[in-house]
Amino acid sequence: MRVGIGYSDNPDSFASGKQAASEALSKAGQVKPCDFVLLFCTARHDQQSLRDGVISVVGLSQPIYGGGAVGIITNDKFGYAGDQVGVVCFWLEDSACTILVENDLDQGEKETGIRLGKRLSDAGVTSSSPMLLFYDAVNRSHGDVRLLMATWLVEGLEQGLGFSPDVNGAGIQGDHACSATRQYTGGGMDKHAVISMAFSDDIRMDSVIVHGCRPASPYYTVTKADGSAILEINGKPALQFMDELLNSAVAPENYPFFLLFGLNHGERWGEYSEDHYASRLCLDIDKERGAIIMFEPDMTEGTEFRLMYRSLELDYMRPRIESVFSRLNGREPVFAVYIDCAGRCAGYGGIDIEDAHVVQEIVKDRVPLLGLYTGAEISSIGGRPRGLDWTGVFCVFSKDRTGKASALGKESGIRWETDAVKSDKSQEIPLEAVLKLCEQNAAKILELDTRSIAIRHELEHKRRGFSLLAELSVSLRQGTATEDIFMLATQRINAALNMQKTAVLLLNKEGQFVSHVLQGYSPDEKDALAGQPIVMDTEFFDPEKAVLVTAEDNPGRFSVLRDTLGLPYFISVPVVIENEVVAILITGRMEEMPPFLSRLGSSDVETLQAISSLLATVWVYRRLGDATKQAQSDGLTGLLNRGAFEMRAMETLQRSLTDGHGVMLAIIDCDHFKLVNDTYGHLTGDKVLSALADCLRENFRQDDLVSRIGGDEFAICCKISSGETGVINKIARLSEIWSKTPFETGEGKTIYSTLSIGIAISPADGTAYDKLFHHADIALYKAKQQGRNQYAIYDANDDGHSSLIR
């Protein structure tokens, strides 16, 4: 078996899929088609377009499996909460892999597991078959968010198989906020599914768990529970018990994603081993029931647990991961998987560095590595697979290339010892005092833990803010176009500061604020806001004080603006030049979900104010460049003139050669325009040309090139990101809209106009500007010859008419 792994963080989904898949094939060094593909991406991507990009490289016949991931890790790259994509291509050679997909997980995790287990059993999967499992971690069927439980799924899987499988896996989701994503299920996409990959017995999977959590208390007992809700601990309401235990040092509101319990599956009072403890993380609290809500539902009545604290260093990881390689005993490692709890990333996990860095430093180039930031993890503890929290699962798949059996078999399960260690009667400190001391120490450790996490979380916000400012400053020094600066700023604000929507509002000619850049908005939302005046209160113009709106505010505060922008919680800062407000920068979140989507605060405000100052600098540069811009613009319509259009179109075509995108070039002629001028005068003619320019702006994207190349002729050059059909339909829609647009002449008459359009598409019709323009001109002639009021696409058979071109 051979594997190739690729990575991309390109926000263009098609290009990202193509880039990651190309890298996977290149790194594998394989010529023949792969057998199947794993594809994972964050929720920011258009998953269909991403899949199409991968298919454009690997072909249509290769099934694609996978789904969402909060982030991706490879041997030399990693990232999360952005546009990350990971692709793994498999060549099975003389090995085999049984891949099954079981749907309807939202109808019952255990029942789904049972069905899948029976199918795997029928397919010949045994207890020695190494298996990976990827399931949809989030159920949004009813509009809200409900986590799908690994505990029940694994129980059903074991029941269906009739034994405990050799399995590692993950509950996958596309971001920290549990945004809706779909899964890749071979030939298409679905949701609420389980994907199992069972390899043949010549492949071995060695694995280890890493969480770095240690016991901080004696054992406590769940005395009442309801599903994933712990209602009572040691006979007291759970919240009351925990508050008393911690001496109120940690507020219950801070328990979610912080409070960790450990379930020991080894010797009760034996020496601590990370292998023995399954971490259980608090998801929420229920004040009405006095309950602590856990991620998994297995802390039932009678369960004993201990409080756990996180290690603030990552030095525990190296010996754990190295132990996996040491167990290979001469077998060839084929690929490695690191399944990492998304909460363990820096800034949320209370650590100085990313554990991804540590994994990369250990693995180096010993084996191709794919890491996923996930919602839940599955691995064996105590002799059977279990759902895990706050855990990393590192696996190495290996194959014996010598044909000999390995002298070292797989590490057997945890050895259970039930005999309790006898207490030392000679102890000077009574056991009761020891237990009390343990509880006090636990409270102190957890208090320090929560403070440390809060400080590191704040520092991580600061670091990201400074990094963003440095990035934007460099872009400015390198002479990036002003329009690109605003786009880059909003993209990086969303990614670096974990915002969900960002808008830049500019003044129009009437002195009203309208949207200029909308990042994180859907196409429908952008269309709804396009050109719409947005009324701003004078409070938004104060350069000394940003506007901050959170869930603590009255819902009526700026309610119209919040509804208009679809942004309930936001920060707004003005961009001010010489005491004049020239723009408004607004960024924020759709919901508050600590710690991943925490409440906006002073740190966020300070970062946005610094960015506003930088944007003001950009604006000054823009004013200084107005003369240049005017030299590149058509005086009547404000569109690019012919010289500027040709230059930028050449740049677009050059970029298309490297990024693989197609390019459309269209020449547009206003039918019988001379008759309009001669009959109704040049003022009416100018009115028609200006209206056509506005129509072109409204119907094409901001980054498309639109030009008046002379007289009544216009040209468009745009990148094709998702097939030719879309741009052709846009041309057809433009022609239809224009033919129905009325114009009032000076004499009070209403007239209409039509368009003839010639289209050429690169690379099929040429990759050089002159050639592509020439072919579009031939197509324009054809449209006119066929009666005007239509578009024509260049056909090589039309070249014979080129001598007849105007």
Tab-separated table of C-alpha atoms in Angstrom, residues 44-232:
chain	number	residue	atom	x	y	z
A	44	ARG	CA	-15.566	27.665	4.955
A	45	HIS	CA	-15.398	25.689	1.706
A	46	ASP	CA	-17.981	24.971	-0.966
A	47	GLN	CA	-17.715	21.213	-0.591
A	48	GLN	CA	-19.056	20.365	-4.046
A	49	SER	CA	-16.650	22.748	-5.765
A	50	LEU	CA	-13.812	21.377	-3.632
A	51	ARG	CA	-14.701	17.819	-4.634
A	52	ASP	CA	-14.807	18.868	-8.281
A	53	GLY	CA	-11.300	20.278	-7.912
A	54	VAL	CA	-10.015	16.961	-6.565
A	55	ILE	CA	-11.783	15.031	-9.336
A	56	SER	CA	-10.145	17.255	-11.953
A	57	VAL	CA	-6.828	15.769	-10.794
A	58	VAL	CA	-7.541	12.163	-9.732
A	59	GLY	CA	-10.378	11.392	-12.158
A	60	LEU	CA	-14.051	10.501	-11.879
A	61	SER	CA	-13.643	6.792	-11.156
A	62	GLN	CA	-11.914	7.208	-7.776
A	63	PRO	CA	-14.351	7.221	-4.821
A	64	ILE	CA	-13.857	10.094	-2.361
A	65	TYR	CA	-14.550	9.751	1.377
A	66	GLY	CA	-14.244	12.193	4.254
A	67	GLY	CA	-15.968	15.374	5.365
A	68	GLY	CA	-15.480	18.323	7.687
A	69	ALA	CA	-12.478	19.113	9.868
A	70	VAL	CA	-11.764	22.088	12.114
A	71	GLY	CA	-8.213	22.037	10.745
A	72	ILE	CA	-5.610	19.959	8.933
A	73	ILE	CA	-2.092	18.796	9.854
A	74	THR	CA	0.474	17.301	7.461
A	75	ASN	CA	4.210	16.658	7.745
A	76	ASP	CA	5.124	20.285	7.076
A	77	LYS	CA	1.938	22.342	7.200
A	78	PHE	CA	-0.993	22.825	9.539
A	79	GLY	CA	-3.817	25.248	10.244
A	80	TYR	CA	-7.297	25.534	11.691
A	81	ALA	CA	-10.316	27.864	11.683
A	82	GLY	CA	-9.442	28.943	8.118
A	83	ASP	CA	-9.573	27.432	4.629
A	84	GLN	CA	-7.564	24.262	5.250
A	85	VAL	CA	-7.942	21.191	3.042
A	86	GLY	CA	-6.288	17.772	3.333
A	87	VAL	CA	-6.249	15.089	0.617
A	88	VAL	CA	-4.970	11.515	0.951
A	89	CYS	CA	-4.625	9.284	-2.124
A	90	PHE	CA	-4.360	5.508	-1.570
A	91	TRP	CA	-2.811	2.873	-3.833
A	92	LEU	CA	-3.688	-0.483	-2.226
A	93	GLU	CA	-1.350	-2.600	-4.391
A	94	ASP	CA	-1.552	-6.134	-2.893
A	95	SER	CA	-3.455	-4.986	0.224
A	96	ALA	CA	-7.201	-4.516	0.539
A	97	CYS	CA	-9.559	-2.080	2.222
A	98	THR	CA	-13.278	-2.578	2.857
A	99	ILE	CA	-15.017	0.798	2.997
A	100	LEU	CA	-18.638	0.891	4.155
A	101	VAL	CA	-20.977	3.848	4.679
A	102	GLU	CA	-23.936	3.605	7.031
A	103	ASN	CA	-26.494	6.433	7.041
A	104	ASP	CA	-29.205	7.734	9.396
A	105	LEU	CA	-26.910	8.268	12.354
A	106	ASP	CA	-29.279	10.998	13.537
A	107	GLN	CA	-32.012	8.366	13.917
A	108	GLY	CA	-30.017	6.465	16.537
A	109	GLU	CA	-26.276	6.111	17.085
A	110	LYS	CA	-26.400	2.624	18.593
A	111	GLU	CA	-28.768	1.250	15.964
A	112	THR	CA	-26.526	2.654	13.223
A	113	GLY	CA	-23.512	1.044	14.870
A	114	ILE	CA	-25.272	-2.312	15.006
A	115	ARG	CA	-26.139	-2.185	11.305
A	116	LEU	CA	-22.602	-1.201	10.388
A	117	GLY	CA	-21.129	-3.918	12.612
A	118	LYS	CA	-23.236	-6.625	10.954
A	119	ARG	CA	-22.194	-5.432	7.498
A	120	LEU	CA	-18.541	-5.438	8.530
A	121	SER	CA	-18.926	-8.942	9.956
A	122	ASP	CA	-20.525	-10.128	6.725
A	123	ALA	CA	-17.583	-8.577	4.842
A	124	GLY	CA	-15.136	-10.723	6.797
A	125	VAL	CA	-13.766	-8.101	9.189
A	126	THR	CA	-12.155	-9.713	12.242
A	127	SER	CA	-10.825	-8.496	15.577
A	128	SER	CA	-7.365	-8.170	14.006
A	129	SER	CA	-8.522	-6.029	11.064
A	130	PRO	CA	-7.221	-2.473	11.577
A	131	MET	CA	-10.061	-0.006	11.153
A	132	LEU	CA	-10.592	3.744	10.876
A	133	LEU	CA	-13.994	5.251	11.610
A	134	PHE	CA	-15.212	8.740	10.672
A	135	TYR	CA	-18.699	9.803	11.748
A	136	ASP	CA	-20.667	13.026	11.527
A	137	ALA	CA	-20.336	14.557	15.003
A	138	VAL	CA	-23.135	17.117	14.663
A	139	ASN	CA	-26.871	16.708	14.207
A	140	ARG	CA	-28.616	19.841	12.916
A	141	SER	CA	-31.740	18.062	11.672
A	142	HIS	CA	-34.043	20.076	13.906
A	143	GLY	CA	-32.400	23.462	13.528
A	144	ASP	CA	-30.432	23.318	16.761
A	145	VAL	CA	-27.091	21.658	17.493
A	146	ARG	CA	-27.013	18.180	19.033
A	147	LEU	CA	-23.847	16.163	19.299
A	148	LEU	CA	-23.919	12.594	18.047
A	149	MET	CA	-22.452	10.256	20.654
A	150	ALA	CA	-19.397	8.091	20.016
A	151	THR	CA	-20.206	6.008	23.109
A	152	TRP	CA	-23.499	4.718	21.697
A	153	LEU	CA	-22.077	4.307	18.198
A	154	VAL	CA	-19.186	2.156	19.458
A	155	GLU	CA	-21.509	0.088	21.669
A	156	GLY	CA	-23.655	-0.662	18.640
A	157	LEU	CA	-20.601	-1.452	16.517
A	158	GLU	CA	-19.362	-3.988	19.077
A	159	GLN	CA	-22.809	-5.570	19.327
A	160	GLY	CA	-23.140	-5.867	15.552
A	161	LEU	CA	-19.659	-7.372	15.166
A	162	GLY	CA	-19.847	-9.614	18.204
A	163	PHE	CA	-16.385	-8.478	19.389
A	164	SER	CA	-14.388	-5.337	20.202
A	165	PRO	CA	-12.775	-4.120	16.962
A	166	ASP	CA	-9.294	-2.739	16.481
A	167	VAL	CA	-10.528	0.771	15.687
A	168	ASN	CA	-9.464	4.387	15.920
A	169	GLY	CA	-11.671	7.166	14.712
A	170	ALA	CA	-13.103	10.638	14.904
A	171	GLY	CA	-16.312	12.569	15.134
A	172	ILE	CA	-15.822	15.118	12.363
A	173	GLN	CA	-17.097	18.695	12.127
A	174	GLY	CA	-16.134	21.708	10.018
A	175	ASP	CA	-15.354	24.309	12.669
A	176	HIS	CA	-15.457	25.036	16.386
A	177	ALA	CA	-18.994	26.417	16.095
A	178	CYS	CA	-20.413	23.146	14.688
A	179	SER	CA	-21.448	24.734	11.386
A	180	ALA	CA	-23.305	22.425	9.018
A	181	THR	CA	-21.037	20.361	6.757
A	182	ARG	CA	-21.536	17.273	4.614
A	183	GLN	CA	-19.586	14.052	4.309
A	184	TYR	CA	-17.971	12.585	1.210
A	185	THR	CA	-19.428	9.104	0.872
A	186	GLY	CA	-17.704	7.659	-2.177
A	187	GLY	CA	-19.726	8.747	-5.173
A	188	GLY	CA	-21.443	11.763	-3.614
A	189	MET	CA	-22.146	13.644	-0.401
A	190	ASP	CA	-24.427	13.064	2.580
A	191	LYS	CA	-24.759	13.883	6.262
A	192	HIS	CA	-25.272	11.958	9.509
A	193	ALA	CA	-23.288	9.008	8.189
A	194	VAL	CA	-20.560	6.705	9.493
A	195	ILE	CA	-17.654	5.796	7.219
A	196	SER	CA	-15.635	2.709	8.157
A	197	MET	CA	-12.328	1.706	6.551
A	198	ALA	CA	-11.233	-1.844	7.424
A	199	PHE	CA	-7.817	-2.827	6.065
A	200	SER	CA	-6.607	-6.342	5.289
A	201	ASP	CA	-4.613	-8.198	7.935
A	202	ASP	CA	-1.258	-7.541	6.208
A	203	ILE	CA	-1.668	-3.936	7.382
A	204	ARG	CA	-1.119	-3.291	11.081
A	205	MET	CA	-2.250	-0.247	13.042
A	206	ASP	CA	-0.236	0.797	16.097
A	207	SER	CA	-1.626	3.663	18.113
A	208	VAL	CA	-1.324	5.655	21.300
A	209	ILE	CA	-3.451	8.276	23.044
A	210	VAL	CA	-1.991	11.596	24.200
A	211	HIS	CA	-3.847	14.013	26.433
A	212	GLY	CA	-1.394	15.028	29.159
A	213	CYS	CA	-4.113	15.074	31.827
A	214	ARG	CA	-3.310	13.892	35.358
A	215	PRO	CA	-5.515	13.139	38.359
A	216	ALA	CA	-5.930	16.023	40.792
A	217	SER	CA	-8.281	14.416	43.315
A	218	PRO	CA	-9.448	11.167	44.902
A	219	TYR	CA	-12.393	9.305	43.376
A	220	TYR	CA	-15.949	10.650	43.346
A	221	THR	CA	-19.100	8.786	42.364
A	222	VAL	CA	-21.930	9.746	40.038
A	223	THR	CA	-25.023	8.983	42.087
A	224	LYS	CA	-27.615	10.186	39.581
A	225	ALA	CA	-27.448	10.831	35.835
A	226	ASP	CA	-29.669	11.356	32.826
A	227	GLY	CA	-27.934	10.636	29.532
A	228	SER	CA	-24.969	12.989	29.293
A	229	ALA	CA	-26.204	15.057	32.263
A	230	ILE	CA	-24.614	14.327	35.649
A	231	LEU	CA	-27.318	15.267	38.153
A	232	GLU	CA	-25.710	14.196	41.430
